Coordinates of C-alpha atoms in Angstrom, one line a residue:
M1 CA -8.2 21.8 29.2
K2 CA -8.5 19.0 26.7
K3 CA -5.7 16.4 26.9
R4 CA -3.1 17.1 23.9
N5 CA -1.4 14.1 22.4
L6 CA 0.4 15.8 19.4
I7 CA 4.2 16.0 19.4
L8 CA 5.4 19.2 17.7
Y9 CA 8.9 19.9 17.3
S10 CA 10.0 23.5 16.6
I11 CA 13.4 24.2 14.9
M12 CA 15.2 27.0 16.2
K13 CA 18.5 28.4 15.1
F14 CA 21.7 29.8 17.2
N15 CA 22.0 33.4 16.2
G16 CA 24.2 35.2 18.7
D17 CA 24.1 35.4 22.2
E18 CA 22.9 38.7 22.3
H19 CA 19.4 37.0 21.3
I20 CA 19.2 34.4 23.7
D21 CA 16.8 36.0 26.2
A22 CA 14.3 37.1 23.4
N23 CA 14.6 33.6 21.6
C24 CA 13.9 31.7 25.1
I25 CA 11.1 33.9 25.7
D26 CA 9.4 33.2 22.2
I27 CA 10.2 29.4 22.7
K28 CA 8.2 29.6 26.0
E29 CA 5.4 31.2 24.4
Q30 CA 5.4 28.5 21.8
Y31 CA 5.4 25.8 24.3
E32 CA 2.5 27.3 26.7
K33 CA 0.5 28.4 23.7
G34 CA 0.9 24.7 22.2
V35 CA 2.7 25.8 19.1
C36 CA 5.5 23.1 20.1
T37 CA 5.9 20.6 23.0
C38 CA 9.7 20.6 22.3
P39 CA 12.1 23.1 20.4
L40 CA 15.0 21.4 18.6
F41 CA 18.1 23.4 18.2
C42 CA 19.7 23.1 14.7
M43 CA 23.1 21.7 14.4
T44 CA 24.7 21.4 10.8
L45 CA 27.3 18.9 11.6
V46 CA 28.5 17.3 8.2
P47 CA 32.2 17.2 8.3
E48 CA 34.1 19.9 6.6
C49 CA 37.9 20.8 6.1
N50 CA 40.9 18.6 6.5
P51 CA 41.6 18.1 9.2
V52 CA 37.9 18.0 10.0
V53 CA 37.0 21.0 12.2
D54 CA 35.3 20.5 15.5
K55 CA 31.8 22.0 15.1
V56 CA 30.0 20.2 17.9
T57 CA 31.6 21.5 20.6
G58 CA 30.8 25.1 19.9
L59 CA 27.3 24.2 18.8
C60 CA 27.0 22.3 22.2
D61 CA 28.3 25.3 24.2
S62 CA 25.7 27.5 22.5
Y63 CA 23.0 24.9 23.3
K64 CA 23.9 24.6 27.0
K65 CA 23.3 28.4 27.4
Y66 CA 19.8 28.0 26.0
K67 CA 19.0 24.8 27.9
A68 CA 19.9 26.2 31.1
K69 CA 17.3 29.0 30.7
L70 CA 14.7 26.9 29.2
D71 CA 15.3 24.3 32.0
A72 CA 14.8 27.3 34.5
M73 CA 11.4 28.1 32.5
G74 CA 10.3 24.7 32.8
V75 CA 10.5 24.1 29.0
P76 CA 12.1 20.8 27.6
S77 CA 14.7 21.4 24.6
G78 CA 16.4 19.0 22.3
V79 CA 18.7 19.0 19.1
L80 CA 18.2 18.5 15.5
M81 CA 21.2 16.8 13.8
Q82 CA 20.4 18.8 10.6
A83 CA 23.3 17.2 8.8
T84 CA 25.4 14.1 9.5
I85 CA 26.7 12.5 6.0
G86 CA 25.7 15.8 4.3
H87 CA 22.8 17.1 2.0
G88 CA 25.2 17.4 -0.7
W89 CA 25.5 21.3 -0.6
K90 CA 28.5 23.4 -0.9
L91 CA 31.2 22.9 1.9
A92 CA 33.8 25.5 3.1
Q93 CA 36.3 22.8 2.3
L94 CA 36.2 19.2 1.6
F95 CA 36.2 16.3 4.3
P96 CA 39.1 13.8 4.3
Y97 CA 36.5 10.9 4.1
Q98 CA 35.1 8.8 1.1
R99 CA 32.6 10.7 -0.8
Y100 CA 29.1 9.3 -2.1
V101 CA 29.3 8.3 -5.8
D102 CA 26.0 8.1 -7.2
Y103 CA 25.1 4.8 -8.7
K104 CA 23.5 6.0 -11.9
G105 CA 26.0 8.4 -13.3
G106 CA 29.1 8.3 -11.0
T107 CA 29.2 11.6 -9.8
E108 CA 30.9 12.2 -6.6
R109 CA 28.8 14.4 -4.1
N110 CA 29.5 16.6 -1.1
V111 CA 28.1 13.7 1.0
V112 CA 30.1 11.3 3.1
C113 CA 30.0 7.5 2.7
P114 CA 29.0 5.9 5.9
Y115 CA 31.4 3.0 5.4
D116 CA 34.3 5.3 6.0
E117 CA 35.8 4.4 9.4
G118 CA 37.1 7.8 10.0
F119 CA 33.6 9.2 9.6
R120 CA 32.3 6.6 12.1
D121 CA 34.8 8.0 14.6
Y122 CA 33.8 11.5 13.8
I123 CA 30.0 11.0 14.3
R124 CA 30.6 8.8 17.4
N125 CA 32.1 11.7 19.0
V126 CA 29.5 14.0 17.8
A127 CA 26.7 11.9 19.3
K128 CA 28.6 11.5 22.6
T129 CA 29.0 15.3 23.0
I130 CA 25.4 16.1 22.1
A131 CA 24.0 13.4 24.5
E132 CA 26.2 14.8 27.4
C133 CA 24.3 18.0 27.0
R134 CA 21.1 15.9 28.2
P135 CA 18.6 17.0 25.8
S136 CA 15.0 15.7 25.8
A137 CA 15.3 14.8 22.2
I138 CA 17.5 14.2 19.3
M139 CA 16.5 14.0 15.8
I140 CA 18.3 13.1 13.0
D141 CA 17.6 14.7 9.5
D142 CA 16.8 13.3 6.3
D143 CA 20.5 13.8 4.6
F144 CA 21.0 10.6 6.6
R145 CA 20.1 8.0 3.6
L146 CA 21.7 6.6 0.4
L147 CA 19.0 4.8 -1.7
T148 CA 16.7 7.8 -1.9
R149 CA 19.4 10.5 -2.7
E150 CA 20.3 11.7 -6.1
G151 CA 21.8 8.7 -8.1
A152 CA 19.9 6.1 -6.3
G153 CA 22.5 4.9 -4.0
C154 CA 26.2 4.8 -3.3
A155 CA 28.6 3.0 -5.7
C156 CA 32.1 4.5 -4.2
P157 CA 35.0 2.3 -3.9
L158 CA 34.0 1.2 -0.3
H159 CA 30.6 0.1 -1.7
M160 CA 32.0 -1.6 -4.8
K161 CA 34.3 -3.6 -2.7
K162 CA 31.6 -4.7 -0.4
F163 CA 29.4 -5.5 -3.2
N164 CA 31.9 -7.7 -4.9
E165 CA 32.9 -9.7 -1.6
I166 CA 29.1 -10.4 -1.4
A167 CA 28.5 -11.2 -5.1
G168 CA 31.8 -12.9 -6.0
T169 CA 32.3 -10.7 -8.7
N170 CA 34.9 -7.9 -9.8
F171 CA 32.4 -5.3 -11.1
T172 CA 33.1 -1.5 -11.7
R173 CA 30.4 0.8 -11.1
E174 CA 29.4 1.1 -14.8
E175 CA 29.6 -2.9 -14.9
L176 CA 27.2 -3.0 -12.0
F177 CA 24.7 -0.7 -13.5
D178 CA 24.9 -2.5 -16.9
A179 CA 24.4 -5.9 -15.1
I180 CA 21.3 -4.6 -13.0
S181 CA 19.9 -2.8 -16.1
K182 CA 19.6 -6.3 -18.0
G183 CA 16.3 -7.0 -15.8
D184 CA 17.0 -10.9 -15.5
E185 CA 17.1 -13.0 -12.7
K186 CA 20.8 -12.2 -12.1
S187 CA 19.9 -8.6 -12.2
K188 CA 17.4 -9.1 -9.1
E189 CA 19.9 -10.7 -7.2
Y190 CA 22.6 -8.1 -8.0
Y191 CA 20.1 -5.4 -7.1
D192 CA 19.1 -6.9 -3.8
I193 CA 22.7 -7.0 -2.9
F194 CA 23.1 -3.3 -3.7
V195 CA 20.0 -2.3 -1.7
R196 CA 21.3 -4.3 1.3
I197 CA 24.8 -2.6 1.2
N198 CA 23.2 0.8 1.0
H199 CA 20.8 0.2 3.8
E200 CA 23.1 -1.6 6.1
P201 CA 25.7 1.1 6.7
I202 CA 22.8 3.7 7.6
K203 CA 21.7 1.3 10.3
E204 CA 25.3 0.7 11.4
V205 CA 25.9 4.3 11.8
A206 CA 22.5 4.8 13.5
Q207 CA 23.4 2.2 16.0
I208 CA 26.8 4.1 16.7
I209 CA 24.6 7.3 17.3
R210 CA 22.2 5.3 19.6
E211 CA 25.1 3.7 21.6
E212 CA 26.7 7.1 22.5
I213 CA 23.2 8.5 23.6
D214 CA 22.4 5.3 25.7
K215 CA 25.6 5.5 27.5
V216 CA 24.4 8.9 29.0
D217 CA 20.7 8.3 29.1
P218 CA 18.8 5.6 27.4
Y219 CA 15.4 7.6 27.8
I220 CA 16.6 10.6 25.6
Q221 CA 13.8 10.4 22.8
G222 CA 15.4 9.9 19.4
S223 CA 13.9 10.2 16.0
Y224 CA 14.4 10.2 12.3
C225 CA 13.5 12.1 9.3
C226 CA 12.5 10.0 6.1
G227 CA 14.3 10.8 2.9
G228 CA 11.9 9.3 0.5
F229 CA 8.9 6.9 0.2
N230 CA 10.6 3.4 1.4
A231 CA 8.9 3.1 4.5
I232 CA 10.2 -0.2 5.9
H233 CA 13.9 0.7 5.6
D234 CA 13.2 4.2 7.3
A235 CA 11.2 2.4 9.9
E236 CA 14.3 0.4 10.8
V237 CA 16.6 3.4 11.0
A238 CA 13.8 5.2 13.3
K239 CA 13.5 2.4 15.5
I240 CA 17.3 2.1 16.3
L241 CA 17.6 6.0 16.6
S242 CA 14.4 6.3 18.9
G243 CA 16.1 3.9 21.5
E244 CA 14.6 0.7 23.1
K245 CA 13.3 2.5 26.2
N246 CA 11.3 5.0 24.0
P247 CA 8.4 5.1 21.4
V248 CA 9.5 5.1 17.8
V249 CA 9.2 8.4 16.2
I250 CA 9.8 9.2 12.6
R251 CA 9.1 12.2 10.5
L252 CA 7.4 11.8 7.0
N253 CA 8.8 13.4 3.9
N254 CA 6.1 15.6 2.8
G255 CA 7.3 19.3 2.9
H256 CA 5.3 22.0 1.0
Y257 CA 8.3 24.2 -0.1
S258 CA 7.6 27.7 -1.8
T259 CA 5.0 26.2 -4.3
Q260 CA 3.8 28.5 -7.1
G261 CA 0.3 29.4 -6.2
T262 CA -2.2 27.6 -4.1
R263 CA -2.5 24.2 -5.5
Y264 CA -0.9 20.9 -5.2
Y265 CA -2.0 20.1 -1.3
S266 CA -3.3 17.0 -2.5
Y267 CA 0.4 16.1 -3.4
D268 CA 1.4 16.6 0.3
S269 CA -1.8 14.4 1.3
Y270 CA -0.5 11.9 -1.2
R271 CA 3.2 12.0 0.1
A272 CA 1.9 11.7 3.8
A273 CA -0.7 8.9 3.1
R274 CA 1.8 7.0 1.0
Q275 CA 4.4 6.7 3.8
A276 CA 2.2 7.0 6.7
I277 CA 0.2 4.1 5.6
K278 CA 3.2 1.7 6.1
L279 CA 5.0 3.5 8.6
R280 CA 2.1 3.4 11.3
K281 CA 2.6 -0.4 11.3
Y282 CA 6.1 0.2 12.6
A283 CA 6.1 3.5 14.2
D284 CA 4.4 4.8 17.4
Y285 CA 4.4 8.4 16.1
V286 CA 4.3 9.6 12.5
L287 CA 5.0 13.4 12.3
A288 CA 4.6 15.6 9.3
E289 CA 7.1 17.9 7.5
T290 CA 5.2 21.2 7.9
D291 CA 8.4 23.2 6.9
T292 CA 8.0 26.8 5.6
C293 CA 11.4 26.7 3.9
P294 CA 13.0 29.4 3.7
Q295 CA 10.8 30.2 6.8
N296 CA 9.1 33.3 5.8
R297 CA 5.7 34.4 4.5
Y298 CA 7.0 35.2 0.9
S299 CA 7.9 31.4 0.6
T300 CA 4.9 30.1 2.5
T301 CA 1.9 31.8 3.9
A302 CA 0.6 31.3 7.4
H303 CA -2.7 29.5 5.9
A304 CA -0.3 27.3 3.5
L305 CA 1.1 26.1 6.6
H306 CA -2.4 25.7 8.2
S307 CA -3.6 23.8 5.2
H308 CA -0.7 21.6 4.8
F309 CA -0.7 20.3 8.6
T310 CA -4.6 19.8 8.2
C311 CA -4.1 17.6 5.2
S312 CA -1.3 15.7 7.0
L313 CA -3.5 15.2 10.0
M314 CA -6.2 13.7 7.9
E315 CA -3.7 11.0 6.5
G316 CA -3.0 9.9 9.9
V317 CA -0.1 11.7 11.5
A318 CA 0.6 12.3 15.1
G319 CA 2.2 15.8 15.0
A320 CA 4.9 17.7 13.1
K321 CA 8.2 18.9 12.8
Q322 CA 7.6 22.6 12.2
W323 CA 10.2 24.9 10.9
L324 CA 9.0 28.5 11.7
T325 CA 11.9 30.5 12.5
R326 CA 14.4 32.4 10.1
T327 CA 18.1 31.5 10.5
P328 CA 18.9 35.2 10.8
Y329 CA 17.5 37.0 13.7
E330 CA 14.2 38.2 12.2
P331 CA 11.4 37.3 14.7
E332 CA 8.6 39.4 12.6
S333 CA 8.8 36.6 10.0
G334 CA 7.6 33.9 12.3
I335 CA 4.8 35.8 14.0
A336 CA 2.0 34.8 11.6
Y337 CA 3.0 31.0 11.9
R338 CA 2.9 31.0 15.5
K339 CA -0.4 32.8 15.8
I340 CA -2.2 30.5 13.3
L341 CA -0.8 27.1 15.0
A342 CA -1.5 28.5 18.4
K343 CA -5.0 29.5 17.3
H344 CA -5.8 26.0 15.9
R345 CA -4.1 23.7 18.2
D346 CA -7.3 22.0 19.6
F347 CA -8.6 22.0 15.9
Y348 CA -5.5 19.9 15.2
E349 CA -5.9 17.7 18.2
E350 CA -9.4 16.8 17.1
I351 CA -8.7 15.9 13.7
A352 CA -5.9 13.8 14.9
R353 CA -8.3 12.0 17.2
I354 CA -10.8 11.4 14.6
A355 CA -8.7 10.6 11.4
P356 CA -7.8 6.8 12.3
T357 CA -11.9 6.1 12.5
L358 CA -12.7 7.6 9.0
K359 CA -13.7 5.4 6.3
W360 CA -12.5 7.7 3.1
R361 CA -14.6 7.7 -0.1
G362 CA -14.5 9.0 -3.7
F363 CA -11.8 8.8 -6.4
T364 CA -8.9 6.7 -4.9
C365 CA -5.3 6.5 -5.2
Y366 CA -4.1 2.9 -4.5
F367 CA -0.8 2.2 -2.9
P368 CA 0.6 -1.4 -3.3
A369 CA 1.0 -3.8 -0.2
D370 CA 4.6 -4.7 -1.0
P371 CA 6.8 -2.1 0.9
E372 CA 9.9 -3.1 -1.1
V373 CA 8.2 -2.1 -4.7
E374 CA 8.6 1.7 -3.3
F375 CA 12.1 1.8 -4.7
H376 CA 10.7 1.9 -8.4
Y377 CA 7.0 2.4 -8.0
S378 CA 5.1 5.6 -8.2
P379 CA 1.5 5.3 -8.2
G380 CA -0.7 7.0 -10.8
D381 CA -1.6 10.1 -8.6
A382 CA -2.2 12.7 -11.3
W383 CA -5.6 12.1 -11.6
I384 CA -5.9 13.5 -8.1
T385 CA -3.1 16.0 -8.0
H386 CA -3.5 17.5 -11.3
A387 CA -7.2 17.4 -12.0
L388 CA -9.4 16.1 -9.1
E389 CA -7.8 18.2 -6.5
V390 CA -9.4 21.5 -7.7
L391 CA -12.6 20.0 -9.1
G392 CA -14.4 19.7 -5.8
L393 CA -14.9 15.9 -6.2
P394 CA -14.0 13.7 -3.3
V395 CA -10.5 11.9 -3.4
A396 CA -8.8 9.5 -1.2
F397 CA -5.5 7.5 -0.6
T398 CA -5.4 3.9 0.4
D399 CA -3.6 0.6 0.6
E400 CA -6.7 -1.1 -0.1
V401 CA -8.4 -1.8 -3.4
K402 CA -11.7 0.0 -2.9
N403 CA -14.0 2.8 -3.7
A404 CA -13.3 4.0 -7.4
C405 CA -9.6 3.5 -8.0
V406 CA -7.9 5.9 -10.4
Y407 CA -4.5 5.0 -12.2
N408 CA -2.4 6.8 -14.8
G409 CA 1.2 5.9 -16.1
E410 CA 3.0 2.9 -16.7
N411 CA 3.9 1.7 -13.4
V412 CA 0.8 -0.5 -12.9
K413 CA 3.3 -3.2 -14.5
Y414 CA 4.8 -3.3 -10.8
L415 CA 1.7 -4.5 -9.3
T416 CA 1.0 -8.2 -8.5
H417 CA -1.4 -10.1 -10.7
E418 CA -3.6 -10.4 -7.8
E419 CA -3.6 -6.7 -7.3
I420 CA -4.4 -6.0 -10.9
I421 CA -7.2 -8.3 -11.0
K422 CA -8.7 -7.0 -7.8
L423 CA -8.6 -3.5 -9.4
L424 CA -10.2 -4.7 -12.6
S425 CA -12.9 -6.5 -10.6
G426 CA -14.0 -3.1 -9.0
K427 CA -14.5 0.4 -10.2
F428 CA -11.5 1.3 -12.1
I429 CA -10.6 4.8 -13.9
I430 CA -7.6 4.6 -16.2
A431 CA -5.7 7.0 -18.4
G432 CA -4.7 6.0 -21.8
D433 CA -1.1 5.0 -21.1
T434 CA -2.3 2.8 -18.2
A435 CA -4.6 1.0 -20.5
K436 CA -1.8 0.5 -23.0
T437 CA 0.4 -1.0 -20.3
L438 CA -2.5 -3.4 -19.1
I439 CA -3.1 -4.6 -22.7
E440 CA 0.5 -5.3 -23.4
M441 CA 0.4 -7.4 -20.2
G442 CA -2.4 -9.3 -21.4
Y443 CA -5.2 -7.8 -19.5
G444 CA -6.9 -6.2 -22.6
E445 CA -9.9 -8.6 -22.2
Y446 CA -10.9 -6.9 -19.1
L447 CA -10.7 -3.3 -20.6
G448 CA -13.0 -4.3 -23.7
V449 CA -10.8 -2.0 -25.8
N450 CA -7.3 -1.7 -27.5
V451 CA -5.6 1.5 -27.7
R452 CA -3.1 2.8 -30.5
K453 CA -1.5 5.7 -31.7
W454 CA -4.1 7.7 -33.8
E455 CA -2.8 8.1 -37.4
G456 CA -6.1 9.9 -38.8
P457 CA -7.3 13.4 -39.2
T458 CA -6.3 16.0 -36.6
A459 CA -8.3 15.6 -33.3
M460 CA -9.7 19.1 -32.9
G461 CA -12.0 18.5 -29.7
E462 CA -13.9 16.2 -27.6
K463 CA -17.6 16.1 -27.3
I464 CA -18.7 15.4 -23.7
Y465 CA -22.0 13.2 -23.6
A466 CA -22.8 14.0 -20.1
N467 CA -23.9 17.5 -21.3
G468 CA -23.4 17.7 -25.0
V469 CA -20.7 20.1 -24.8
R470 CA -17.4 20.1 -26.7
T471 CA -13.8 20.5 -24.7
G472 CA -10.5 20.3 -25.4
V473 CA -8.5 17.1 -26.4
Q474 CA -6.8 14.9 -23.9
K475 CA -3.0 15.2 -23.7
N476 CA -1.2 12.2 -25.4
G477 CA -4.5 10.8 -26.5
L478 CA -4.4 7.5 -28.0
E479 CA -7.1 6.0 -30.2
I480 CA -9.4 3.8 -28.4
V481 CA -10.9 0.7 -30.3
P482 CA -13.6 -1.1 -28.8
I483 CA -13.1 -4.8 -29.1
A484 CA -16.0 -6.4 -27.0
D485 CA -19.6 -5.8 -26.9
G486 CA -20.9 -3.7 -24.2
V487 CA -18.2 -1.0 -24.5
E488 CA -20.1 2.2 -24.2
A489 CA -18.5 5.7 -25.2
L490 CA -18.9 8.6 -22.7
S491 CA -17.4 11.1 -25.0
M492 CA -16.1 11.3 -28.6
V493 CA -13.0 12.8 -30.1
V494 CA -13.9 14.9 -33.2
N495 CA -12.2 16.5 -36.3
S496 CA -13.6 20.0 -37.6
T497 CA -12.7 21.8 -40.6
Y498 CA -14.3 25.3 -41.4
G499 CA -17.4 24.7 -43.5
A500 CA -17.5 20.9 -43.3
P501 CA -19.5 18.7 -41.0
V502 CA -18.0 17.7 -37.6
K503 CA -16.3 14.2 -38.0
D504 CA -16.3 11.7 -35.3
L505 CA -12.9 10.1 -34.8
Y506 CA -12.6 7.9 -31.8
P507 CA -14.1 7.6 -28.1
G508 CA -12.4 10.1 -25.7
A509 CA -13.8 7.8 -22.7
V510 CA -15.5 4.5 -22.4
R511 CA -17.3 2.4 -19.9
Y512 CA -16.9 -1.5 -19.9
K513 CA -18.4 -3.9 -17.5
N514 CA -16.2 -6.9 -17.7
S515 CA -16.4 -10.6 -16.8
L516 CA -14.8 -10.1 -13.6
G517 CA -17.7 -8.2 -12.3
G518 CA -15.9 -4.9 -12.5
T519 CA -16.4 -1.7 -14.3
V520 CA -13.6 0.1 -16.1
Y521 CA -13.6 3.5 -17.4
T522 CA -10.7 4.0 -20.0
F523 CA -9.7 7.7 -21.0
S524 CA -7.9 7.9 -24.5
G525 CA -5.3 10.5 -22.9
T526 CA -3.9 11.7 -19.5
P527 CA -4.4 14.1 -16.8
A528 CA -0.7 14.2 -16.2
V529 CA -0.3 17.8 -17.4
M530 CA 0.8 21.2 -16.4
H531 CA -1.5 23.9 -15.4
N532 CA -0.6 26.0 -18.3
I533 CA -2.5 27.8 -21.0
M534 CA -3.6 24.8 -23.3
E535 CA -2.5 21.4 -21.5
G536 CA -4.4 21.5 -18.2
Y537 CA -7.6 22.3 -19.8
S538 CA -8.8 19.2 -21.4
F539 CA -9.6 17.9 -17.7
L540 CA -10.3 21.2 -16.1
T541 CA -13.2 22.3 -17.6
Y542 CA -16.7 22.3 -16.2
S543 CA -18.0 19.9 -18.8
R544 CA -15.2 17.4 -18.1
K545 CA -16.4 17.7 -14.5
Q546 CA -20.0 16.7 -15.5
Q547 CA -18.5 13.5 -17.2
L548 CA -16.5 12.9 -14.0
I549 CA -19.6 13.4 -11.6
Q550 CA -21.5 10.8 -13.9
I551 CA -18.8 8.3 -13.2
L552 CA -18.6 9.2 -9.6
K553 CA -22.5 8.4 -9.3
E554 CA -22.3 5.2 -11.1
C555 CA -19.2 4.1 -8.7
G556 CA -21.5 4.9 -5.8
E557 CA -19.1 7.3 -4.4
D558 CA -21.2 10.7 -4.6
L559 CA -21.7 11.1 -1.0
V560 CA -20.9 14.7 -1.3
Y561 CA -19.3 16.9 -3.8
F562 CA -19.2 20.5 -5.2
P563 CA -21.6 21.0 -8.2
G564 CA -19.9 24.3 -9.2
D565 CA -16.5 25.4 -10.7
E566 CA -14.8 26.5 -7.5
E567 CA -11.4 25.3 -6.9
I568 CA -11.9 23.0 -4.0
Y569 CA -9.7 20.3 -2.7
L570 CA -12.5 18.0 -1.1
K571 CA -12.1 15.0 1.0
V572 CA -15.3 13.0 2.3
A573 CA -15.5 10.0 5.0
E574 CA -18.0 8.1 6.6
M575 CA -18.0 8.3 10.4
T576 CA -18.6 5.4 12.9
D577 CA -21.9 7.4 14.0
G578 CA -23.3 7.4 10.5
G579 CA -22.4 11.1 9.6
Y580 CA -20.1 12.4 6.8
F581 CA -16.9 14.1 7.6
V582 CA -16.3 16.8 5.0
S583 CA -12.9 18.6 4.6
I584 CA -13.0 21.7 2.4
I585 CA -9.8 23.7 1.0
N586 CA -10.4 26.5 -1.2
E587 CA -7.5 26.6 -3.6
C588 CA -8.8 29.5 -5.3
A589 CA -8.2 33.4 -4.7
D590 CA -12.1 33.9 -5.1
P591 CA -13.8 33.2 -1.7
V592 CA -16.6 31.0 -1.5
E593 CA -19.3 33.2 0.1
E594 CA -21.7 30.2 0.9
I595 CA -20.8 26.7 0.5
E596 CA -23.3 24.8 -1.9
L597 CA -23.0 20.9 -2.0
V598 CA -24.9 18.0 -3.5
V599 CA -25.6 15.2 -0.7
N600 CA -26.7 12.0 -1.5
K601 CA -29.1 12.0 1.6
K602 CA -31.8 14.1 3.3
V603 CA -29.7 16.3 5.6
K604 CA -30.9 17.0 9.0
K605 CA -28.0 19.1 10.6
V606 CA -24.7 20.2 9.8
F607 CA -21.8 21.1 12.3
K608 CA -18.5 22.6 11.6
L609 CA -15.2 22.4 13.5
N610 CA -14.3 25.5 15.2
E611 CA -10.6 26.5 15.8
K612 CA -11.3 25.2 19.4
G613 CA -11.7 21.8 18.5
E614 CA -15.6 22.1 19.1
R615 CA -18.5 21.2 17.0
V616 CA -20.8 24.3 16.2
K617 CA -24.1 24.3 14.3
V618 CA -24.1 25.6 10.6
K619 CA -27.4 27.0 9.3
F620 CA -28.5 25.7 5.8
T621 CA -31.1 25.3 3.4
Q622 CA -31.7 22.0 1.2
N623 CA -33.2 22.1 -2.2
G624 CA -33.5 18.5 -3.4
D625 CA -30.0 17.1 -3.2
K626 CA -28.3 20.4 -2.9
I627 CA -27.6 22.0 0.4
T628 CA -26.4 25.9 0.7
L629 CA -24.6 26.5 4.0
K630 CA -24.4 29.9 5.9
Q631 CA -20.4 29.4 5.8
S632 CA -17.7 30.7 3.9
A633 CA -14.4 29.1 2.5
V634 CA -11.6 31.4 2.0
V635 CA -8.2 30.7 0.5
L636 CA -6.3 27.9 2.1
N637 CA -8.5 28.0 5.3
P638 CA -9.7 24.5 5.8
V639 CA -13.6 24.2 6.5
I640 CA -14.2 20.8 8.4
L641 CA -17.9 19.8 8.6
F642 CA -19.8 17.0 9.8
I643 CA -23.2 16.2 7.8
Y644 CA -25.9 14.1 9.3

């Protein structure tokens, strides 16, 4: 048997003594078939009632019954502390501790402030009681956070007292909000203090939890679930909770909950990559959040789970926290999940083994190097998540400026001057709102254009020069005004009135080779639109795809792509042995009977990764730069190819 390295936690619920035997048999099968390496029993421990009810004793009594049976079966087990300070949900009765007060709006939430000493005594006893059960692992869920929850941090009386002590002020929450909102140097000082006082109590309570665990056994593996994108702070908490004697284990925040339809898998990849790129510098094991909430196939299909996990593995995770089991006793709802995960266990292991060696290519979403920027920075991901994801063109996520970087939105203003110059010196594809922001920042000379609100005749369509076909006008389109020699139009926005000649208005997209040596492609509008009857289909057309293929080729990123109109989420990478790694996820209900690809080299052989993690040959024919594979791609069933 191949060596298996993934950490796979499977969340289980207590649902009555009458189901213990059946549940333990299920867990043993998950363990033996590779669905999980350790089940974690869910304990919702947010304090409730006044006086606070003792939840942990009863929950640990239930856990001890399971643990005894699983120990006898040779199966390790652990605990998920699924709510500590609380997710903010309804409570049977409110706790007596200080509540979280959100910084932005002043709303009190059903969440405990971790500065409260009474709560600290409560959670110390909880951790002690769980540790005394001697579980193999204890995971703390993602309610254990402040800055990344609704309201952007706690500004309760305890937090305001701490803030005023440090800052030498006497602010109310409202005054603090106003002071930080001014955006001056003092604002930065105040914001840094606010961040600090929201991070420190989380670390202090994490230390309390870990101290109680260590008193029993310092080798009990701890772990932490990220609650947002701020990697460095989450890594600090994970390090404390994991324990000094153990590897640092952290779960990403990239759940794919009950989405409408089959799209947005690239957003799961984007979230995984954005966190994992940074967390791998601090953690030994980064896990995906492959939650099927609410744990049945009407919410999340088995193939959706399979695709989600596969996408996450390609972004460098080393396992997952899987939630495959319903809270009520309903074993039928988890059969398909268990079956597909067991079937592909070695497939997952092989992807995890290969992923760190891959050099991803294509249209690329860049994440800034500074982790502190994560509090207010969101990269322009809509190029990928709203358009390129289904166009069958290769996409990538990276913290390096390389390939053909894409950007939309105004948050480019949070990048450093050095980062912006690097982007402008390479291949850079930007939306109109990004161009406007860069021009306002003084970088207009490198774009070769100005942009402004269009005040002329109604824009009725856009003629794509790549194939001469007219398509829909881009959403939120701005007038592109060339200001330098050498600006070349790739399309033209037009007005057409019945019976009158078509009138050119302004370029819809342009190319400009600037003095830095870079090539900037500026689009008038934005790909950040919804997939509804009108908005989504200025970018989601075959003609727009021809324009993007032209750009892909000019940027030298056309290693592999789909020439047709299938809805394909495509990732392409160079391998160390000279081959191309190709991931294909069909997001359309139409099956692809035979995969047709354009490849930029003469193809000698093609392999696919089978469910056993083995490479098997795929028959193909080649006609010019196109290859046709005797291989299908059905909805949300990843096809992994190796092309040589």
